[in-house]
XYZ file of C-alpha atoms in Angstrom:
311
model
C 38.723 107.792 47.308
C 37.182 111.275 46.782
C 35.787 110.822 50.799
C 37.264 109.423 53.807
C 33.971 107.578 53.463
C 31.740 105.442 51.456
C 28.080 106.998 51.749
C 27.182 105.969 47.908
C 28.774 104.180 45.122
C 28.912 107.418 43.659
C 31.964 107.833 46.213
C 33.901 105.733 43.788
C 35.615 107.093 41.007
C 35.328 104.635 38.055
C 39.172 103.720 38.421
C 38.452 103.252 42.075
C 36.003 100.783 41.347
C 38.515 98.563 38.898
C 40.992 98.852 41.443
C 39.038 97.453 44.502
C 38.221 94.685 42.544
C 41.621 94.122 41.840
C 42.302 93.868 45.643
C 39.318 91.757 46.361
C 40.372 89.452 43.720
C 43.624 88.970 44.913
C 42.443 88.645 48.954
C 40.139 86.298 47.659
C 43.090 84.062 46.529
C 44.828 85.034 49.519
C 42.255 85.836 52.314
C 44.414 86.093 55.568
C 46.700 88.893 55.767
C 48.217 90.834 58.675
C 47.756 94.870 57.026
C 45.242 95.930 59.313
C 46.664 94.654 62.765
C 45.820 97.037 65.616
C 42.580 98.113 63.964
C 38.943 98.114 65.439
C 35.940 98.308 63.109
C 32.680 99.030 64.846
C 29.283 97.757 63.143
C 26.522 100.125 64.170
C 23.462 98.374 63.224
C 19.544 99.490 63.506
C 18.177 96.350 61.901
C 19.364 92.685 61.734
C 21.526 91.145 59.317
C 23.185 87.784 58.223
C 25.639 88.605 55.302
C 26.522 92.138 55.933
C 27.639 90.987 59.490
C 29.339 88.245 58.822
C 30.932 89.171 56.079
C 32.319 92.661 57.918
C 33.272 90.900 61.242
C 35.103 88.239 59.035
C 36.810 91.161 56.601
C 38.814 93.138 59.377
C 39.183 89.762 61.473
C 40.594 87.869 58.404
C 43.439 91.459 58.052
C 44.402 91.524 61.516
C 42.101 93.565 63.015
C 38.694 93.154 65.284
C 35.313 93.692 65.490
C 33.040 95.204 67.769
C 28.652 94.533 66.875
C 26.589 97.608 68.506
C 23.185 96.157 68.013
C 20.099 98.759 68.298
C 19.600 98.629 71.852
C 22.930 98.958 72.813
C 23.413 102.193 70.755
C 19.713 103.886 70.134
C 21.107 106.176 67.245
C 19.214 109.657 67.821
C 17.113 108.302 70.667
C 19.291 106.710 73.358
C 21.896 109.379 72.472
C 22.262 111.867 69.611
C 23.938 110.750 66.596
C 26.377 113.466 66.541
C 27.832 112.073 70.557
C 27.605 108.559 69.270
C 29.870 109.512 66.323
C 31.997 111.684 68.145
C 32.148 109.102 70.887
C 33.334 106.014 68.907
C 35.763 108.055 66.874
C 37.930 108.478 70.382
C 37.903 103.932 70.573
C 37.730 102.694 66.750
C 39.195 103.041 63.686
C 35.816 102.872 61.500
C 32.252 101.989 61.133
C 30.056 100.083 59.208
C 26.543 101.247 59.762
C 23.391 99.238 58.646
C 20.420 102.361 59.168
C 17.045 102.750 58.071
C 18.151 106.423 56.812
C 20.942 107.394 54.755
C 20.333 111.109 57.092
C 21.345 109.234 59.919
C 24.298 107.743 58.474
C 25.178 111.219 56.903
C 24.996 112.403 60.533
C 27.544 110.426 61.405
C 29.681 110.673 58.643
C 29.511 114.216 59.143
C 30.490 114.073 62.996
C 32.799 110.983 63.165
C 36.470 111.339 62.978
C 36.945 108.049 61.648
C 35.947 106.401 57.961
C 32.022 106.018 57.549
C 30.906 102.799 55.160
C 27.357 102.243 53.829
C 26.559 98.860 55.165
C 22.869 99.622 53.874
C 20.295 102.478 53.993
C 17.348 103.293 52.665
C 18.600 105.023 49.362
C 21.757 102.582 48.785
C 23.838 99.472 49.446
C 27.110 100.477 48.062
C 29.046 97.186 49.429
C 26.252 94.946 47.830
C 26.917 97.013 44.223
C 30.705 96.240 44.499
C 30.226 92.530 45.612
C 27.722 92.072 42.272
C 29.777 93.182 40.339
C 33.186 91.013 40.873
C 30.621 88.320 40.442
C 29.710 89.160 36.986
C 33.464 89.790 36.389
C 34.302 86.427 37.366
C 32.040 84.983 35.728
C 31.586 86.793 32.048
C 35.196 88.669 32.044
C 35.368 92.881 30.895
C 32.266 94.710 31.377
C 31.912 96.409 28.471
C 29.198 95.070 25.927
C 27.845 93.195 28.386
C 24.204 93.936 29.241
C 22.576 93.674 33.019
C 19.139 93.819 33.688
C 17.568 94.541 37.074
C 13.506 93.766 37.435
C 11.762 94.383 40.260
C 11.614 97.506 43.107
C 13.529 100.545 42.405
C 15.056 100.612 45.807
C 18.545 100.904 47.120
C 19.922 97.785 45.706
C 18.635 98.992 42.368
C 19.543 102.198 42.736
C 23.777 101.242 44.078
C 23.984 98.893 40.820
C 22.793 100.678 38.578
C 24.985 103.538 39.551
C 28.037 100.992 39.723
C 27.299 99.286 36.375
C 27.338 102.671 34.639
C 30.694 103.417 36.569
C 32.497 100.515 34.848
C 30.490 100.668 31.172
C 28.121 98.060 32.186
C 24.851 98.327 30.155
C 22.272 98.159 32.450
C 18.171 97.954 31.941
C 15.636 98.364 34.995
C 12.222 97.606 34.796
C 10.025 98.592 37.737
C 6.017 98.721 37.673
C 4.908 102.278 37.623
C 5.252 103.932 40.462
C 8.099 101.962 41.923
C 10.506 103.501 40.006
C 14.105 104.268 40.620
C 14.211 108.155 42.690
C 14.470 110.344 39.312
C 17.860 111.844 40.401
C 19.055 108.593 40.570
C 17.912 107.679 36.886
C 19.743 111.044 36.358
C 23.539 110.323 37.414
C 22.989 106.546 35.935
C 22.649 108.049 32.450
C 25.359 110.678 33.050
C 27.750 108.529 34.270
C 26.467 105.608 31.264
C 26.967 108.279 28.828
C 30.621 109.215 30.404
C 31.643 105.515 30.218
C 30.355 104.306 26.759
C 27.221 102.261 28.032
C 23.519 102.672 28.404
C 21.385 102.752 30.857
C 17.678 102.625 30.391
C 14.851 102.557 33.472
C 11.470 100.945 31.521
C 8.567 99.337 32.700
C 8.151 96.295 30.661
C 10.200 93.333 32.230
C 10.602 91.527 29.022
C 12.061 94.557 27.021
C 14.475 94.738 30.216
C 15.908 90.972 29.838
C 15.476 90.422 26.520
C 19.114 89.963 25.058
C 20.601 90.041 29.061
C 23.934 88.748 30.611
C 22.643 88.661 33.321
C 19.202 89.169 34.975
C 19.182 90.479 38.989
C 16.186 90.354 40.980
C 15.302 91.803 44.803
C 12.428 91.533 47.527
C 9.537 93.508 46.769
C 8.838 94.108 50.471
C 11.914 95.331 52.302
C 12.314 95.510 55.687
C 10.248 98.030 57.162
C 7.693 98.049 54.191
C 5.402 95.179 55.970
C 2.104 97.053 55.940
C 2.378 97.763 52.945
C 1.823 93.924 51.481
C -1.045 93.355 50.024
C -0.400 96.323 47.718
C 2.846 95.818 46.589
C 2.026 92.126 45.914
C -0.994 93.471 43.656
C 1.742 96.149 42.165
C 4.929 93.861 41.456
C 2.136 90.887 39.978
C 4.136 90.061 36.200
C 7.818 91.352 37.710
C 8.876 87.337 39.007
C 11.713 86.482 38.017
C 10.573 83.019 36.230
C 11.610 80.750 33.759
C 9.727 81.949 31.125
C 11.350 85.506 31.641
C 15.431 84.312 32.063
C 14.661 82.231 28.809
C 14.481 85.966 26.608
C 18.276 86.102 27.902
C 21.090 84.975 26.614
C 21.036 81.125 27.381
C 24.104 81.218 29.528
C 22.738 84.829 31.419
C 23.724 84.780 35.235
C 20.789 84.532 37.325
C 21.245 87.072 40.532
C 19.658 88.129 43.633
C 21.466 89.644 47.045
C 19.395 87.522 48.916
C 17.471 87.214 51.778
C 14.943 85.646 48.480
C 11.331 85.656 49.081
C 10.546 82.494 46.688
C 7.081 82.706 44.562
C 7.384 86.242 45.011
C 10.237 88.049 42.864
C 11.916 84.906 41.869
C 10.056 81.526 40.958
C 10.923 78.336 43.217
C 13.707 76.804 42.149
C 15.526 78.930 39.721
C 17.953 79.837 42.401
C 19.102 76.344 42.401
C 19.878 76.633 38.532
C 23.525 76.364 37.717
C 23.426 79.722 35.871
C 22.453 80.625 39.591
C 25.243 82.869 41.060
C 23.518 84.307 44.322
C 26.182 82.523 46.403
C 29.185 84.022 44.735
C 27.455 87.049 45.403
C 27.164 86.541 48.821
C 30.621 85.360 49.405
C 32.195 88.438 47.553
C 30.745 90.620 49.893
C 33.533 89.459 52.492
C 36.292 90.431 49.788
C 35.650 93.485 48.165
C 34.565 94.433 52.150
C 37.927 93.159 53.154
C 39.533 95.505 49.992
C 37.195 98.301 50.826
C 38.811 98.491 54.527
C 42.494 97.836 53.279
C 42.114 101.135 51.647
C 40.392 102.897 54.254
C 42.398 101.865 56.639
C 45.747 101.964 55.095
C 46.308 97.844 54.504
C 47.473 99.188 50.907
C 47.279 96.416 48.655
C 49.652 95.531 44.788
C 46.632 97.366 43.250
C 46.498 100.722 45.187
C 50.301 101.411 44.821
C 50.306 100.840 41.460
């Protein structure tokens, strides 16, 4: 890796990206290994969480290591204590974090301060682990990348924002379609079609939903209200109205197009009742490879070189 840590998919080279897919694929055929014996990852976390804590604390547990969960009120990140002490602090006990912050500042801060590696385990501008897991899903499930097309409706948040970054990495096509105003940030739009153009793909940001699926591999979905964005309801209900993810919009796919979300779902709101439950459904896969390409992301930080790495 370019970093010691991962602040951004954009941390990845391309080749980087291939490879740690490589690793997860082969931990998730053999998941219990003894490379990272000895090691301590701490989870910093300012809001709750069911698959990016379960999935971490399983990773390092399942290579040897351990976990330790520093929930907000135990740490207080810039209130209790500055960010710089707690990342000075915990670089003298563990061996890396895994922070889950309402800023990507704050998680600079302590990428910036700590001694140790530094992952993304969500902020408000990305969710680089989430990116990774999505895409060894469509890899296991459709094969090479390239010619493929992915289309994202919805919010142009972080999850949005990591894929279409990563998609664009590994020549991915990759459509978004976001009601005006919710767009993806504009330097964000910016590197996508860089990096699209660099690897032999496209990447387009529209605001029709339909031009975004029609002809799609696959067709991703998120909440419109993320955590944090509560009073802000009734207006982004009345703004995201015509971007559910519904029948009627999956059948301008392909017929066999992956259906995909990174769940927590908010049913009759981005995605119709039900059409999680299809079998072209592949939101548990997703969820699930989150543990591996976790569990391949800290074998490389950590130095649990895998077949892959020393190629």
């Amino acid at each position: 890796m370019r970093s010691k840590d991962l602040l951004s998919i954009s941390d990845l080279e391309s080749h980087e990206i291939r490879l740690l897919l490589a690793d997860a694929t082969a931990l998730k055929a053999e998941p219990r290994q003894n490379t990272l014996a000895g090691k301590t990852l701490a989870l910093v976390f300012e809001k709750p969480s069911l698959r990016t804590r379960v999935s971490f604390e399983l990773a390092i547990k399942q290579l040897g290591g351990e976990a330790i969960y520093l929930s907000p009120a135990e740490v207080g990140l810039g209130k209790r204590e500055s960010v710089a002490d707690v990342a000075r602090v915990l670089s003298r006990f563990v061996d890396a974090l895994a922070v889950r912050t309402f800023s990507q500042g704050t998680l600079e801060e302590l990428a910036q301060w700590a001694r140790v590696p530094v992952i993304n385990a969500l902020s408000d501008t990305e969710h680089p682990c989430q990116a990774l897991a999505d895409l060894l899903t469509i890899f296991e499930h459709k094969g090479e990348f390239p010619g493929l097309k992915l289309a994202y409706v919805g919010d142009g948040n972080n999850v949005a924002v990591s894929l279409a970054l990563a998609a664009a990495s590994v020549g991915l096509n990759c459509t978004v379609a976001t009601p005006k105003g919710y767009e993806m940030p504009a330097a964000a739009v910016r590197q996508a079609r860089a990096l699209a153009a660099t690897n032999r793909c496209v990447f387009n940001a529209v605001n029709d939903p339909a031009e975004a699926v029609k002809g799609a591999d696959a067709v991703y979905t998120d909440v419109w209200i993320s955590m944090g964005q509560e009073a802000e309801n009734e207006i982004r209900l009345k703004a995201f109205a015509g971007y559910q993810v519904d029948e009627a919009l999956v059948s301008q796919a392909k017929p066999d197009a992956l259906i995909m979300h990174p769940l927590p779902a908010h049913y009759g709101q981005e995605v119709a009742e039900g059409l999680l439950d299809r079998p072209q459904s592949v939101v548990f896969d997703q969820a699930e490879n989150r543990l591996h390409v976790q569990k391949a992301l800290l074998a490389d930080m950590l130095g649990g070189l895998l077949m892959s790495w020393a190629a």
